mmCIF file of N, CA and C in Angstrom:
data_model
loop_
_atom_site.group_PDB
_atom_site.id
_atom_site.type_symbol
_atom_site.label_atom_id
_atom_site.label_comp_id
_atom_site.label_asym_id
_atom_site.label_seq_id
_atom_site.Cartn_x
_atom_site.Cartn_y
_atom_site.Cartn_z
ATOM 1 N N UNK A 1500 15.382 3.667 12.709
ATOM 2 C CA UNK A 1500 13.962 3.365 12.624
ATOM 3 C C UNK A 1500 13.352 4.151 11.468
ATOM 4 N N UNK A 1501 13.035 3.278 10.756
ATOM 5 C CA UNK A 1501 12.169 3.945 9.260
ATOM 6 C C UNK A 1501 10.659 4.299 9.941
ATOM 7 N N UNK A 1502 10.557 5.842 9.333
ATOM 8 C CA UNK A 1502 8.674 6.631 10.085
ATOM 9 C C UNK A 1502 8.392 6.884 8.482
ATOM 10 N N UNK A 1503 7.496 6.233 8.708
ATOM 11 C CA UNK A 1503 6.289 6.150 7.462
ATOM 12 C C UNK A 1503 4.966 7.307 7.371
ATOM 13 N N UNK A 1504 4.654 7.974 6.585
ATOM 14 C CA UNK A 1504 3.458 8.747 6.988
ATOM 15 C C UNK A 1504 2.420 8.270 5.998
ATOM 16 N N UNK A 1505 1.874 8.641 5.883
ATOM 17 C CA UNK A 1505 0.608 7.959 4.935
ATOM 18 C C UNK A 1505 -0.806 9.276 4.736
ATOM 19 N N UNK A 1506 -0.972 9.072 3.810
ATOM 20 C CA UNK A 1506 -1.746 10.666 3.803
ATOM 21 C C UNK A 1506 -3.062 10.148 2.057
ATOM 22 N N UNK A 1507 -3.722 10.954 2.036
ATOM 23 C CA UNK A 1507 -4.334 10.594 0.865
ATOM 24 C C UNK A 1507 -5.992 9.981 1.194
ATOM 25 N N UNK A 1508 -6.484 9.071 2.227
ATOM 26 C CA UNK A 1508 -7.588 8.980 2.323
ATOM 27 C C UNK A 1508 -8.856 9.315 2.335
ATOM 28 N N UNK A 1509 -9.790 8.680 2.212
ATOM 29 C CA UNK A 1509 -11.073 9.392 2.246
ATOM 30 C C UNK A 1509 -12.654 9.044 1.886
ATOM 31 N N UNK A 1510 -13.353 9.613 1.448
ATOM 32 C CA UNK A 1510 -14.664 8.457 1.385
ATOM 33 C C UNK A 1510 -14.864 9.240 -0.301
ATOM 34 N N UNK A 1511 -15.257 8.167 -1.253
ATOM 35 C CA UNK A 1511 -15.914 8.195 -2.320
ATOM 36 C C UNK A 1511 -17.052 7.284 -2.517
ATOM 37 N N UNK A 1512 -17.876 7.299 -3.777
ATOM 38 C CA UNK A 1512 -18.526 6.449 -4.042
ATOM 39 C C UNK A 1512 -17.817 5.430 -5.255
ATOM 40 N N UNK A 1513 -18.792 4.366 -5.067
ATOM 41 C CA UNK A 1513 -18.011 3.239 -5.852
ATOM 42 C C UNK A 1513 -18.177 3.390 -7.031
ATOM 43 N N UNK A 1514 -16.727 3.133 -7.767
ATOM 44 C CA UNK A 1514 -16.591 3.522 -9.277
ATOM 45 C C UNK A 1514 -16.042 4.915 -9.405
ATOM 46 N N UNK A 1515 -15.478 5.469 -8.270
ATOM 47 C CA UNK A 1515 -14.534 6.601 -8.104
ATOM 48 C C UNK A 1515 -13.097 6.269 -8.047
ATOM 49 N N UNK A 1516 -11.981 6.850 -7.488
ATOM 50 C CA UNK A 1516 -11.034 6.756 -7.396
ATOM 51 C C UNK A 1516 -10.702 7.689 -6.113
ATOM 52 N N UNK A 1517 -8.896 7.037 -5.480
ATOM 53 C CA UNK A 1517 -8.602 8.117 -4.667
ATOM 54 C C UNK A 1517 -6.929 7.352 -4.916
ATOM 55 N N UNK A 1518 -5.935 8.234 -4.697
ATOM 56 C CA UNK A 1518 -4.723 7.876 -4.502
ATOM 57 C C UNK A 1518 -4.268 8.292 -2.929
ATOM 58 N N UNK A 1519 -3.589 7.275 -2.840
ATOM 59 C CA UNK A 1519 -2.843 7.551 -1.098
ATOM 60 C C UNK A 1519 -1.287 7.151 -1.561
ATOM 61 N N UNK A 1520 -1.062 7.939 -0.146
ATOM 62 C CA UNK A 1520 0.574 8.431 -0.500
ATOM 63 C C UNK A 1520 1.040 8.343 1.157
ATOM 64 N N UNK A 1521 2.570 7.536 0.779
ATOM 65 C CA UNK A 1521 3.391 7.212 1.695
ATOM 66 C C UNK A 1521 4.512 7.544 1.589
ATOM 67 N N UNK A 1522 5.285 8.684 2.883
ATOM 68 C CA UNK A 1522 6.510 9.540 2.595
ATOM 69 C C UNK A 1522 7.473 8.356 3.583
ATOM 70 N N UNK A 1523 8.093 7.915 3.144
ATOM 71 C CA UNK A 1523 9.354 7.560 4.230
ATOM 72 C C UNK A 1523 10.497 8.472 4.936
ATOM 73 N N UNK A 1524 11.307 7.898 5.913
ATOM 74 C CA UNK A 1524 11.866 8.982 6.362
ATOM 75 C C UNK A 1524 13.304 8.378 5.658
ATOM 76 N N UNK A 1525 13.649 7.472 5.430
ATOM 77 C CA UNK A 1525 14.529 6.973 4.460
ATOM 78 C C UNK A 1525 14.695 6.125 3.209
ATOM 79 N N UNK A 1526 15.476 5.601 2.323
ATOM 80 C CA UNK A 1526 15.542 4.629 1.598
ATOM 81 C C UNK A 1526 15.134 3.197 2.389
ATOM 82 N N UNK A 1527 14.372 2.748 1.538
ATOM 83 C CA UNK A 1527 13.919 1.192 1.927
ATOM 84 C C UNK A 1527 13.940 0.464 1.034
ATOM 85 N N UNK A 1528 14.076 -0.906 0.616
ATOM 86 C CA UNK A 1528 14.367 -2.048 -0.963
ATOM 87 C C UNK A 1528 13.117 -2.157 -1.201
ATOM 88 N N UNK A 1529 12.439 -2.198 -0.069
ATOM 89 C CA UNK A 1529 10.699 -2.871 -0.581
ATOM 90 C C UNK A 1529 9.805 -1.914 0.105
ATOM 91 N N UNK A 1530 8.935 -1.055 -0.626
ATOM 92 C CA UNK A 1530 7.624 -0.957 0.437
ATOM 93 C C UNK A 1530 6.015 -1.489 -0.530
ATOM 94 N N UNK A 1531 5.296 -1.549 0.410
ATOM 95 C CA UNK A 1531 4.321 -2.082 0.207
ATOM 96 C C UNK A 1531 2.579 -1.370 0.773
ATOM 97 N N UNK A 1532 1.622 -1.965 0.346
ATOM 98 C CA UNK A 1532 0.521 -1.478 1.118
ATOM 99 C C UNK A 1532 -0.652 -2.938 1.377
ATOM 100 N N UNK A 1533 -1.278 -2.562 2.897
ATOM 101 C CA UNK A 1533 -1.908 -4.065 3.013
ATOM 102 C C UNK A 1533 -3.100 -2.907 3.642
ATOM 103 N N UNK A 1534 -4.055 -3.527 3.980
ATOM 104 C CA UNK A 1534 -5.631 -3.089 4.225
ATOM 105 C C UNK A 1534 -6.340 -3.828 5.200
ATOM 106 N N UNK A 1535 -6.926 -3.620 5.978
ATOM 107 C CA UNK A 1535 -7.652 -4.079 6.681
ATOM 108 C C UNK A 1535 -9.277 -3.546 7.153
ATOM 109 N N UNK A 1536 -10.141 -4.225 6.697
ATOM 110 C CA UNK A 1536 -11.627 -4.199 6.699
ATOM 111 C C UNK A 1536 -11.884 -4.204 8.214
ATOM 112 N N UNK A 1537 -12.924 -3.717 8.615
ATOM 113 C CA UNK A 1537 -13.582 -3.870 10.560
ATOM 114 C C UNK A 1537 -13.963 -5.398 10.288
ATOM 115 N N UNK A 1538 -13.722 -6.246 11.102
ATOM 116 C CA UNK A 1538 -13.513 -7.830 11.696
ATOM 117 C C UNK A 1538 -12.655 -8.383 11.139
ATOM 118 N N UNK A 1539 -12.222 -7.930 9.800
ATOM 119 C CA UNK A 1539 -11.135 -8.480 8.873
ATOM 120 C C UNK A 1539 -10.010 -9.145 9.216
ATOM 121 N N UNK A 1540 -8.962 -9.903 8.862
ATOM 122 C CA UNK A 1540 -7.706 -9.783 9.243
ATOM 123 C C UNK A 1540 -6.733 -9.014 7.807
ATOM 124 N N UNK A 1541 -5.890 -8.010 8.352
ATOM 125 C CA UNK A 1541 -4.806 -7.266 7.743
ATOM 126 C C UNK A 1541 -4.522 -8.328 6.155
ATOM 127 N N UNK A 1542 -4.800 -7.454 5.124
ATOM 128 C CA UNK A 1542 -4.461 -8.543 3.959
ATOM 129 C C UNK A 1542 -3.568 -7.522 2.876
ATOM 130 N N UNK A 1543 -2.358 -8.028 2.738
ATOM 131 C CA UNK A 1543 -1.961 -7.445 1.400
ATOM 132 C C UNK A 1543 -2.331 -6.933 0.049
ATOM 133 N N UNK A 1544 -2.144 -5.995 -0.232
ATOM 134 C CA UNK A 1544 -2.561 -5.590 -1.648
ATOM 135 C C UNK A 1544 -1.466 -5.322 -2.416
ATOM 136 N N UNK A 1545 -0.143 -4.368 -2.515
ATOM 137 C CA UNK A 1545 0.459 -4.345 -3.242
ATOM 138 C C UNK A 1545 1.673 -3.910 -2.710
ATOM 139 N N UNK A 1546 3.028 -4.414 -3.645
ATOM 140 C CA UNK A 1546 4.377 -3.852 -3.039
ATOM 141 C C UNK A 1546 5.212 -4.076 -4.315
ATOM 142 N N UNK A 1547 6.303 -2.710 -4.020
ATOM 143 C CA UNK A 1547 6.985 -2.372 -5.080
ATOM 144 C C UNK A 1547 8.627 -2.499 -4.546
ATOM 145 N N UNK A 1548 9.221 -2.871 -5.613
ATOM 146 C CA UNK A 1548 11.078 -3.153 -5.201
ATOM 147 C C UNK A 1548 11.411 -1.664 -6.015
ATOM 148 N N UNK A 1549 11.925 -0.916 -4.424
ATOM 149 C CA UNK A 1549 12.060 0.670 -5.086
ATOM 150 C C UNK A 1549 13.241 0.897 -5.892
ATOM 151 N N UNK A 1550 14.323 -0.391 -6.109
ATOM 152 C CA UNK A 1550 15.581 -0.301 -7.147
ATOM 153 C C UNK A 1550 15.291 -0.590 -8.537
ATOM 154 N N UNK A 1551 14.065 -1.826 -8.799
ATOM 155 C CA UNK A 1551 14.148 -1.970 -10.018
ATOM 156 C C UNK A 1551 12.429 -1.334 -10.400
ATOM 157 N N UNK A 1552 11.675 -0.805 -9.451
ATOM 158 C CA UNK A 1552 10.204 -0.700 -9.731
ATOM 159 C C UNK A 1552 9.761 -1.375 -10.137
ATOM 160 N N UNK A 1553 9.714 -3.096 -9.487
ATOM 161 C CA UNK A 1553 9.141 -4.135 -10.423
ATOM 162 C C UNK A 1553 7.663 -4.010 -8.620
ATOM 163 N N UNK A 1554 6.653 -4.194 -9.783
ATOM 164 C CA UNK A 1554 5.720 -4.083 -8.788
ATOM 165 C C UNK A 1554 4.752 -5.662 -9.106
ATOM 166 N N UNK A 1555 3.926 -5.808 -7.560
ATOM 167 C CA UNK A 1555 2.930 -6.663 -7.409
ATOM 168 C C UNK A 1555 2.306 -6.668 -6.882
ATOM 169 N N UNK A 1556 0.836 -7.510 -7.126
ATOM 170 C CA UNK A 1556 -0.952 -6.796 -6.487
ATOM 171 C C UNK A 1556 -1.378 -7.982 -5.906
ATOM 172 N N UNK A 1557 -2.051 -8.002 -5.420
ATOM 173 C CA UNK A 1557 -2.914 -8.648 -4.732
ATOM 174 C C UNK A 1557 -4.374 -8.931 -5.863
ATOM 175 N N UNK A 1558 -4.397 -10.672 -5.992
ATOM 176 C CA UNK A 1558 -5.768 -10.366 -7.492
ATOM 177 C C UNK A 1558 -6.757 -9.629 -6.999
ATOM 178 N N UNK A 1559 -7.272 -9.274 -6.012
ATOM 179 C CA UNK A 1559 -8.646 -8.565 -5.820
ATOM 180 C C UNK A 1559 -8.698 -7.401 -6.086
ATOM 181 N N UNK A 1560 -6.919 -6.548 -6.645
ATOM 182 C CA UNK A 1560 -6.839 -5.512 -6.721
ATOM 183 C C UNK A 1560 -6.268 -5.312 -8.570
ATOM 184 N N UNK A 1561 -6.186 -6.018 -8.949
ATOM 185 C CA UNK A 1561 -5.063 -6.362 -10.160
ATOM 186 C C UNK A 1561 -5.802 -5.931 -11.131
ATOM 187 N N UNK A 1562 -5.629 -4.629 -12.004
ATOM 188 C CA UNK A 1562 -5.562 -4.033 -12.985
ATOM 189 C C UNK A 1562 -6.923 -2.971 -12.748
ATOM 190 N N UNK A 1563 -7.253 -2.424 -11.437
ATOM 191 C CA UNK A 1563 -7.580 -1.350 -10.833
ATOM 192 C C UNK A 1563 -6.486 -0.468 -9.707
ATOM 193 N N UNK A 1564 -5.645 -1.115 -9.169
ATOM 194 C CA UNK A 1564 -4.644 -0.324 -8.162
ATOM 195 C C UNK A 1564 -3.514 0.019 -9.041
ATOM 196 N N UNK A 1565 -2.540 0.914 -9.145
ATOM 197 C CA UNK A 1565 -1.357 0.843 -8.996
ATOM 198 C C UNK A 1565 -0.809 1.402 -8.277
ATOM 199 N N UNK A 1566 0.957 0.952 -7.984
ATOM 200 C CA UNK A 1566 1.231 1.134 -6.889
ATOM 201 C C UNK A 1566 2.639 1.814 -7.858
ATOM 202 N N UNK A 1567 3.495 2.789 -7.510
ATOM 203 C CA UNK A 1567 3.996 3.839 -7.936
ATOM 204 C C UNK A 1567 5.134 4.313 -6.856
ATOM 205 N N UNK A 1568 6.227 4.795 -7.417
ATOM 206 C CA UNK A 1568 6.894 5.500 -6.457
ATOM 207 C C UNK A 1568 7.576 7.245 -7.020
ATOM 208 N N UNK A 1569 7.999 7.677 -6.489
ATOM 209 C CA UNK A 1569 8.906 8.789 -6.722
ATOM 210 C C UNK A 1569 9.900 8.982 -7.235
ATOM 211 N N UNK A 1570 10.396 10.067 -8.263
ATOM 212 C CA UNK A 1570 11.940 9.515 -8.271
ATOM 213 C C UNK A 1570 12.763 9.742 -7.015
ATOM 214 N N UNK A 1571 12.088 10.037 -5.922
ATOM 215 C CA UNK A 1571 13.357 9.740 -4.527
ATOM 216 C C UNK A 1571 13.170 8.774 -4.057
ATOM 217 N N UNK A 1572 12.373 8.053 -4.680
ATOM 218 C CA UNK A 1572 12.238 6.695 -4.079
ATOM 219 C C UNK A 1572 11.213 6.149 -2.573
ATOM 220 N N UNK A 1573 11.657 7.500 -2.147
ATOM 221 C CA UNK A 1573 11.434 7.764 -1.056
ATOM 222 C C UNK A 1573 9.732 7.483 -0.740
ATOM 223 N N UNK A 1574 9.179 7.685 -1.225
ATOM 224 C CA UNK A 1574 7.574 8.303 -1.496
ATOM 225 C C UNK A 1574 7.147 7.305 -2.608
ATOM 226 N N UNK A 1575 5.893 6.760 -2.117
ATOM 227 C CA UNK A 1575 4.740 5.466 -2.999
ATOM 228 C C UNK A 1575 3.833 6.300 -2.613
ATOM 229 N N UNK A 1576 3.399 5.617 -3.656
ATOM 230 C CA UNK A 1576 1.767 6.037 -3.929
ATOM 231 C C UNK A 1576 1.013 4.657 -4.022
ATOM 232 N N UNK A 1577 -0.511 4.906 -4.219
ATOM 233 C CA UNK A 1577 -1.217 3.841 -4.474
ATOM 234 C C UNK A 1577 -2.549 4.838 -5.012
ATOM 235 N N UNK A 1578 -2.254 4.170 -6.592
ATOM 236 C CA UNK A 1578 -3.798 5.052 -7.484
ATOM 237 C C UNK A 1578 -4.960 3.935 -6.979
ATOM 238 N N UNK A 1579 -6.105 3.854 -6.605
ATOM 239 C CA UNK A 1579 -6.887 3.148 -6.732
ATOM 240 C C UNK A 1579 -7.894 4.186 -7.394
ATOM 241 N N UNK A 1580 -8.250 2.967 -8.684
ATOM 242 C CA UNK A 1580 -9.330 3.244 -9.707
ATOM 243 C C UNK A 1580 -10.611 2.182 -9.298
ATOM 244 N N UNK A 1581 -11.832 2.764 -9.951
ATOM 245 C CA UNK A 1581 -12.779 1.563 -9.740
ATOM 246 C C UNK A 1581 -13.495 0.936 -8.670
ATOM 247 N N UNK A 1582 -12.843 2.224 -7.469
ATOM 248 C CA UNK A 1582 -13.456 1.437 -6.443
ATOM 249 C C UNK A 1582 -14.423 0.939 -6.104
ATOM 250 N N UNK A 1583 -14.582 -0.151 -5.011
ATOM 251 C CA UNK A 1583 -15.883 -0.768 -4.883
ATOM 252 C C UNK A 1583 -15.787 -1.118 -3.343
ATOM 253 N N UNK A 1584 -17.216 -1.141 -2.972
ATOM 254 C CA UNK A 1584 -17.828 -0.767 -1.422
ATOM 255 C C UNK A 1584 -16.483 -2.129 -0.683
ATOM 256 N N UNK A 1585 -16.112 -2.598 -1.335
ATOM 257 C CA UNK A 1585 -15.574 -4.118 -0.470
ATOM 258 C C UNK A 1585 -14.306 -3.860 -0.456
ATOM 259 N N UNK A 1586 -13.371 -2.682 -1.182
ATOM 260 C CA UNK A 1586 -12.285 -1.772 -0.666
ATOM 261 C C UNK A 1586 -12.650 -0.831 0.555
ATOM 262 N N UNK A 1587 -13.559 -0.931 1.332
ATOM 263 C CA UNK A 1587 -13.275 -0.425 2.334
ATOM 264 C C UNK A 1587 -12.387 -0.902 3.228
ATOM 265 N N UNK A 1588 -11.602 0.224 3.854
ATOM 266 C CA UNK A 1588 -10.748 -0.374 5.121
ATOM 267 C C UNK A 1588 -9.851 0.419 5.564
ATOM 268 N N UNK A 1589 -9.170 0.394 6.565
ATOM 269 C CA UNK A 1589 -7.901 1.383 7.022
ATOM 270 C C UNK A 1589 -6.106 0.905 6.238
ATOM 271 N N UNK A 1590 -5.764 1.687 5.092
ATOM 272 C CA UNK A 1590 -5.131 1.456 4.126
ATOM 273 C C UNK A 1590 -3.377 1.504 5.257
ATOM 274 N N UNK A 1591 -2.390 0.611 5.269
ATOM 275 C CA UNK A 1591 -1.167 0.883 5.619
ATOM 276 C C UNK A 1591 -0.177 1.058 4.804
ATOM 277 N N UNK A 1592 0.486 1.710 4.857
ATOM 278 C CA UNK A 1592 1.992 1.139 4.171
ATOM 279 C C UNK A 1592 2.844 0.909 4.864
ATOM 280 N N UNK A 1593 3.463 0.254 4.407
ATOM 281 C CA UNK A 1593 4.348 -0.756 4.917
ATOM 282 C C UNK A 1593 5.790 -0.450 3.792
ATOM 283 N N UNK A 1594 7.112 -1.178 4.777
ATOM 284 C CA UNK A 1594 8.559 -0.907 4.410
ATOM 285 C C UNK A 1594 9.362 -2.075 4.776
ATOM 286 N N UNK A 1595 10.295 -2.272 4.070
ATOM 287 C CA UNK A 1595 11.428 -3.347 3.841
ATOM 288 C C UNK A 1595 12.463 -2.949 3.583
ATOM 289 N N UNK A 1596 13.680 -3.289 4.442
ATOM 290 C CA UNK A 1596 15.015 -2.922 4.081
ATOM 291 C C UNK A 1596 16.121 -3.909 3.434
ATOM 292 N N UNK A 1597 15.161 -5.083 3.359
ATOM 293 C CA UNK A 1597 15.399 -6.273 2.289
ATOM 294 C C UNK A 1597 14.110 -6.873 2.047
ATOM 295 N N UNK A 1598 14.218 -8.201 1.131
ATOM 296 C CA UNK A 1598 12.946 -8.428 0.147
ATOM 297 C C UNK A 1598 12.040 -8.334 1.085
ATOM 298 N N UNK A 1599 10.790 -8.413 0.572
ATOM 299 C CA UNK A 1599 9.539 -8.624 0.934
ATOM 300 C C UNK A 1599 8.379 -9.443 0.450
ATOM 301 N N UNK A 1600 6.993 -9.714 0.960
ATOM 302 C CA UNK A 1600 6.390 -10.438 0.279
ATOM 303 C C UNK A 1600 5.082 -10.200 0.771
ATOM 304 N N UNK A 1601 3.765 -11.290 0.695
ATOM 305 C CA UNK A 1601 3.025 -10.860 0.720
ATOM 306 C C UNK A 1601 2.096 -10.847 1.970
ATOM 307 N N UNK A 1602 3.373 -11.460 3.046
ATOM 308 C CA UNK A 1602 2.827 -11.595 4.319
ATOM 309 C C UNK A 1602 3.255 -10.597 5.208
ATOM 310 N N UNK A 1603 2.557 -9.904 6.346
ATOM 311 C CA UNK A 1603 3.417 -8.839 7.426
ATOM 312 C C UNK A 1603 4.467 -9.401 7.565
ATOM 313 N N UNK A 1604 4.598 -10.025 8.289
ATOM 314 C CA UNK A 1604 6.060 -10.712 8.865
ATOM 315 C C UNK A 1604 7.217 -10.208 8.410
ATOM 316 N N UNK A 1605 7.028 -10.124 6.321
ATOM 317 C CA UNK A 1605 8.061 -9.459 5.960
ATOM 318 C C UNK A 1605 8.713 -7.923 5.800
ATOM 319 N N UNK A 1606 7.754 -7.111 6.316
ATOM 320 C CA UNK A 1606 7.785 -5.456 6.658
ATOM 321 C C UNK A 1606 7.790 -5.418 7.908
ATOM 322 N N UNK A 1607 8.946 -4.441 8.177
ATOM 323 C CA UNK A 1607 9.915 -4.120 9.492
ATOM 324 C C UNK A 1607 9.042 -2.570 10.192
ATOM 325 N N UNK A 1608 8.539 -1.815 8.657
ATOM 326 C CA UNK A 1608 8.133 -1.230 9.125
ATOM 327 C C UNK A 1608 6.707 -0.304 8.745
ATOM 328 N N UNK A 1609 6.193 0.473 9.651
ATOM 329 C CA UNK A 1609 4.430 0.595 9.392
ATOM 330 C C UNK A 1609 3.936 1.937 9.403
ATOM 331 N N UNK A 1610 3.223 2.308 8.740
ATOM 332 C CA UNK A 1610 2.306 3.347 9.265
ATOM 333 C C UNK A 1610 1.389 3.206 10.296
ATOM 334 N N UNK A 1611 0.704 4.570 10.180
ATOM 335 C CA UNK A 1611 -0.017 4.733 11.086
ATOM 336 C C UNK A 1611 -1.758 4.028 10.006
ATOM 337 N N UNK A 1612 -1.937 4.006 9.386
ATOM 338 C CA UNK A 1612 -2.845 4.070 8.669
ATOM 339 C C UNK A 1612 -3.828 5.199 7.804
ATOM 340 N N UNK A 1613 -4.328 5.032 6.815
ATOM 341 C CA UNK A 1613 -5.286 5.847 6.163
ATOM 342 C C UNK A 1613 -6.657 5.177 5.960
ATOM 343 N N UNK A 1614 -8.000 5.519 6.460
ATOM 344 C CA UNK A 1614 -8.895 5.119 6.118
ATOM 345 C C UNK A 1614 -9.501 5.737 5.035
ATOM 346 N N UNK A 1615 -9.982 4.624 3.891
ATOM 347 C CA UNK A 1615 -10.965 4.592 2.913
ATOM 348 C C UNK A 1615 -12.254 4.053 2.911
ATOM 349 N N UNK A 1616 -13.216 4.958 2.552
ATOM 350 C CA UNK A 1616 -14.642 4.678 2.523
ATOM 351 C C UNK A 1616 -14.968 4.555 1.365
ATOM 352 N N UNK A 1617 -15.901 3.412 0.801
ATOM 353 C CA UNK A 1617 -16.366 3.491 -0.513
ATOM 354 C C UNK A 1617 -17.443 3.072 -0.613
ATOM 355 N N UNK A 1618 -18.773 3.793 -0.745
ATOM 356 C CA UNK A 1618 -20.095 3.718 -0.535
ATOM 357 C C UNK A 1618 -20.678 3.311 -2.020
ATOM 358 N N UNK A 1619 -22.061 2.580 -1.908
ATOM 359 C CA UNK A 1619 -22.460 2.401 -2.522
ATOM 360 C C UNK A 1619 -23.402 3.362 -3.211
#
């Protein structure tokens, strides 16, 4: 069982930044991060293939997030630049021990979550 931690959250104002960070407890092929707003449903934002670091965003996030790993592989990050009040939400990461994509279904495994606040 892959344990995910997730750490990094917090409240800024919009047009700030914050990075969050996800330690795994092992190697995984894919991890990822998805978000979820209060009434929302859970929506993807970004996931990285930790062999070749080929990464991908979600457009609402695309060329303000990046998503980053370690050289142990082990450990992602997620820079968010630019934020804005409509990135609020409780941030997950998420893990794959083969491909992944941009739906849950394809991550086996989860955090606990990080909440982000981004005020106007």
């Amino acid at each position: 069982q892959v344990q995910l931690v997730e750490s990094g959250g917090g409240s800024v104002q919009a047009g700030g930044s914050l990075r969050l960070s996800c330690a795994a407890s092992e190697y995984t092929a894919c991890m990822g991060w998805f978000r979820q707003a209060p009434g929302k449903e859970r929506e993807w934002v970004a996931r990285i293939y930790t062999s070749s670091s080929s990464t991908y965003y979600a457009d609402s996030v695309k060329g303000r997030f990046t998503i980053s790993q370690d050289n142990d592989k082990k450990t992602q990050y997620l820079q968010m630049n630019s934020l804005k009040p409509e990135d609020t939400a409780m941030y997950y990461c998420a893990a794959s021990k083969g491909f992944c994509f941009a739906w849950q279904s394809s991550f086996a495994y989860w955090g606990q979550g990080t909440q982000v606040t981004v005020s106007s």
